[in-house]
Short mmCIF file of C-alpha atoms and ligand atoms in Angstrom, two decimals:
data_model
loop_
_atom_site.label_atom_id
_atom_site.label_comp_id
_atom_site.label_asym_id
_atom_site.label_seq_id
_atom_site.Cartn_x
_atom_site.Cartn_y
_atom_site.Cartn_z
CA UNK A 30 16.19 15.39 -12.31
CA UNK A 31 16.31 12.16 -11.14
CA UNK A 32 17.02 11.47 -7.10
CA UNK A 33 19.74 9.55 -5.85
CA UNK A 34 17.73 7.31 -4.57
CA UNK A 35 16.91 5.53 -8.59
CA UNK A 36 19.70 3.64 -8.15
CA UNK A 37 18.30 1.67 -5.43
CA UNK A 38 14.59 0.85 -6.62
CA UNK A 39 16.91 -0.32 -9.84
CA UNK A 40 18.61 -2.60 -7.92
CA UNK A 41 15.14 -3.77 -6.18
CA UNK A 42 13.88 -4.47 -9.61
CA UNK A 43 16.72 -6.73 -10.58
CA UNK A 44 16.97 -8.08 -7.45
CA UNK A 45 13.32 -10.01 -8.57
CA UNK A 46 14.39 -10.51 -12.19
CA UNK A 47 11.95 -7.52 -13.31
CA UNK A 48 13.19 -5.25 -16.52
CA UNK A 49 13.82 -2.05 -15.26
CA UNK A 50 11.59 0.55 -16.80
CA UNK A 51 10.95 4.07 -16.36
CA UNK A 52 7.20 3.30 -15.46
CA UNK A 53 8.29 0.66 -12.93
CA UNK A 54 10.84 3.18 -10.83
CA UNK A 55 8.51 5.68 -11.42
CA UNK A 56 5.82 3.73 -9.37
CA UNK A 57 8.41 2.60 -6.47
CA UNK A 58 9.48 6.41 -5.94
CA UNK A 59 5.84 7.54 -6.24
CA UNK A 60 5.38 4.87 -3.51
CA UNK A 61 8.12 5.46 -1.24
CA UNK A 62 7.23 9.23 -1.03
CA UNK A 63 3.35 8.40 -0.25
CA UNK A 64 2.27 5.63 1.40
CA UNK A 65 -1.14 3.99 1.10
CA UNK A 66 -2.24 5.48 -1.55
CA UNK A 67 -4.66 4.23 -4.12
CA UNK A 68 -4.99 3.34 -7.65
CA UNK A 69 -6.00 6.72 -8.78
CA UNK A 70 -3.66 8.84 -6.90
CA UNK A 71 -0.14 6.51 -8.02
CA UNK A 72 -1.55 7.07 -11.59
CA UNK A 73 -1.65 11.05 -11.90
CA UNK A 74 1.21 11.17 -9.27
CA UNK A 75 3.51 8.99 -12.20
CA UNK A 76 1.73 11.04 -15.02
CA UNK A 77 2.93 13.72 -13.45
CA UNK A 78 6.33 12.35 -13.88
CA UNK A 79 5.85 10.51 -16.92
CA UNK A 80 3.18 11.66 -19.23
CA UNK A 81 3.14 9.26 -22.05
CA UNK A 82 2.12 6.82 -19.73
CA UNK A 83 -1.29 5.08 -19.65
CA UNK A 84 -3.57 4.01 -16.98
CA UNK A 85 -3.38 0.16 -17.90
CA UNK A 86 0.82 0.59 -17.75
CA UNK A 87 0.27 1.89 -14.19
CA UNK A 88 -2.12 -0.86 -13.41
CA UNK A 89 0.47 -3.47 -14.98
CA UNK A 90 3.24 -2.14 -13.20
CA UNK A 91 1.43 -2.30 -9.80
CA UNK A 92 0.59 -5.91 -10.37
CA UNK A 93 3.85 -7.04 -11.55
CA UNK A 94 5.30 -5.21 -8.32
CA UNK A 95 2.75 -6.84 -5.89
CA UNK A 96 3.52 -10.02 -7.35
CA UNK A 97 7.07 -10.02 -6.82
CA UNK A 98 6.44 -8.60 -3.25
CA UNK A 99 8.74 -5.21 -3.96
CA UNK A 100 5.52 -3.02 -2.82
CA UNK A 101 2.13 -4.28 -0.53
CA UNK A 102 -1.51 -4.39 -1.57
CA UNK A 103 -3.44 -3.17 1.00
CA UNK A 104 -7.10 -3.06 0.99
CA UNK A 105 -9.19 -3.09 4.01
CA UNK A 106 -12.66 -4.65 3.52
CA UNK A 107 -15.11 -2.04 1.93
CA UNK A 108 -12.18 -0.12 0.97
CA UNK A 109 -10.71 0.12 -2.14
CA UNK A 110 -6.94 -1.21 -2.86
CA UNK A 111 -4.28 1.34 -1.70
CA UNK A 112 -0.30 0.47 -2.41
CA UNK A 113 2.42 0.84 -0.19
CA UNK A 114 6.72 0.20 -0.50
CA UNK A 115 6.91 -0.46 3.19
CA UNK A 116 7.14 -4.20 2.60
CA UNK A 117 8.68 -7.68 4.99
CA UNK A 118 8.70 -5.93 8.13
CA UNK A 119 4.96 -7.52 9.01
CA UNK A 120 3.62 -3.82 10.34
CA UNK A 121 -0.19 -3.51 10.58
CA UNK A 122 -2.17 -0.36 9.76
CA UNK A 123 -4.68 1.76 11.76
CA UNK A 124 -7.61 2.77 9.28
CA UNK A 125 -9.97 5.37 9.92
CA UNK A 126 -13.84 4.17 9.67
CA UNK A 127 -14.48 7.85 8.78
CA UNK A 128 -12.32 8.71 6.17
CA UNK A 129 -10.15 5.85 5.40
CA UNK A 130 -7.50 7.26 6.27
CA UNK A 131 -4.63 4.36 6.52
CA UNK A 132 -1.96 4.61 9.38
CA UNK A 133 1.24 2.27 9.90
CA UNK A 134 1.68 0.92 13.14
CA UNK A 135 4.71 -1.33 14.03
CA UNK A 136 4.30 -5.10 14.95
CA UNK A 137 4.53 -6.19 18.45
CA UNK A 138 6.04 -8.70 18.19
CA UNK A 139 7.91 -8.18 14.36
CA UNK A 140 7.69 -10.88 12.40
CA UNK A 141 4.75 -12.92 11.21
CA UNK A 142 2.18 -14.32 12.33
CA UNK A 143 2.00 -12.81 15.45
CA UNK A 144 -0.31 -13.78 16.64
CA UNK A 145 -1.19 -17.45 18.10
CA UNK A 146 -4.55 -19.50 16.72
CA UNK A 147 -5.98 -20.87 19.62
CA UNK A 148 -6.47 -24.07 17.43
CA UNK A 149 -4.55 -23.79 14.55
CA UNK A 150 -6.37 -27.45 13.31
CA UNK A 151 -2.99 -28.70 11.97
CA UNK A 152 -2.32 -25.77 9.77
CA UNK A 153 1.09 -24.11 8.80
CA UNK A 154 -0.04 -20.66 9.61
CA UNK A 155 2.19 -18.13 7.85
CA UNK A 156 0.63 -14.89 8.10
CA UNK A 157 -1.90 -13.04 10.43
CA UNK A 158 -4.11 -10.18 9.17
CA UNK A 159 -4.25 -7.41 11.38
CA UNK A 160 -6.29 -4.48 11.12
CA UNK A 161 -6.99 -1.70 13.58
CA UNK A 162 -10.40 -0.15 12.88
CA UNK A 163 -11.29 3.03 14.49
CA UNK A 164 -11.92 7.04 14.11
CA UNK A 165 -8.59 9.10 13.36
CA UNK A 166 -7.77 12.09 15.71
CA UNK A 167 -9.04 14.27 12.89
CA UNK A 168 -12.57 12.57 12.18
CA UNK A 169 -12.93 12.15 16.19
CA UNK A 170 -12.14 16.17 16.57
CA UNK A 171 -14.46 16.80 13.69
CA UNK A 172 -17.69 14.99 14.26
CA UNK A 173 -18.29 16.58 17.36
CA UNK A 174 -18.70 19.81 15.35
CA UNK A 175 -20.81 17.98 12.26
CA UNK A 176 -21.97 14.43 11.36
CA UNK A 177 -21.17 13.35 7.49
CA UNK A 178 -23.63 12.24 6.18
CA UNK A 179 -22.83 9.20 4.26
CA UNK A 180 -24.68 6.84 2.30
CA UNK A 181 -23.63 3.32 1.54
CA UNK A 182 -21.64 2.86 4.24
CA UNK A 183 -22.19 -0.71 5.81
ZN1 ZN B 25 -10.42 9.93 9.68
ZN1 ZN B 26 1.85 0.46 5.77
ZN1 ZN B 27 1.81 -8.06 14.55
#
């Protein structure tokens, strides 16, 4: 019961020179049907799919992915590291201070870096980080009713 859709993480695979496995298209599918997800949730969401497979596969194959730039590493500071397919379009996210939720929002401008150092002190300067940090329309609607209590949180 495999989608259509195989045929083209395949061809993303080989397009990188990466072997083509069943854990490895299992990952880009899981991927391109959720977004920023983490660690945890691509595992059981593959196990689901495959179930011989092991944590440390999953963990491989999300390496070997991020290294050859076929999905994105996302992990905004104090978070942990969520994974996404949406990759070389230079989009941003919107994260939620509340629950971490993690939100794409299109570049301005559309193609990295965009946005101008005001000294960039002779440097080459490839890439811009860009993070939006603020309360989700959920968390905002909710915390008029309660405040979490959280501990931890820096
Ligand atoms: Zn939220
Ligand atoms: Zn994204
Ligand atoms: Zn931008």
């Amino acid at each position: 019961m495999l989608p259509a859709v195989t045929s083209d993480f395949e061809a993303e695979l080989r397009g990188v020179s990466l072997r083509v496995t069943q854990p490895r298209l299992a990952v880009l599918r899981t991927l391109y049907d959720h977004p920023h997800i983490d660690t945890d949730r691509v595992f059981s969401l593959v196990r689901a799919e495959l179930p011989a497979v092991s944590r440390q596969a999953v963990y491989d194959v999300l390496h070997a992915l991020t290294q050859a730039r076929l999905i994105r590493r996302i992990q905004p500071a104090g978070a942990i590291a969520h994974y996404e397919s949406r990759v070389g379009d230079n989009h941003h996210h919107l994260v939620c201070r509340s629950c971490g939720g993690i939100v794409d929002v299109d570049c301005a401008v559309g193609h990295a870096p965009c946005l101008t150092a005001s000294d960039d002190n002779g440097f080459v300067v490839d890439e811009v980080e860009v993070v939006y940090w603020g309360i989700c329309p959920d968390c905002a609607a909710s915390s008029i009713t309660q405040q979490p209590s959280s501990e931890g949180n820096r």
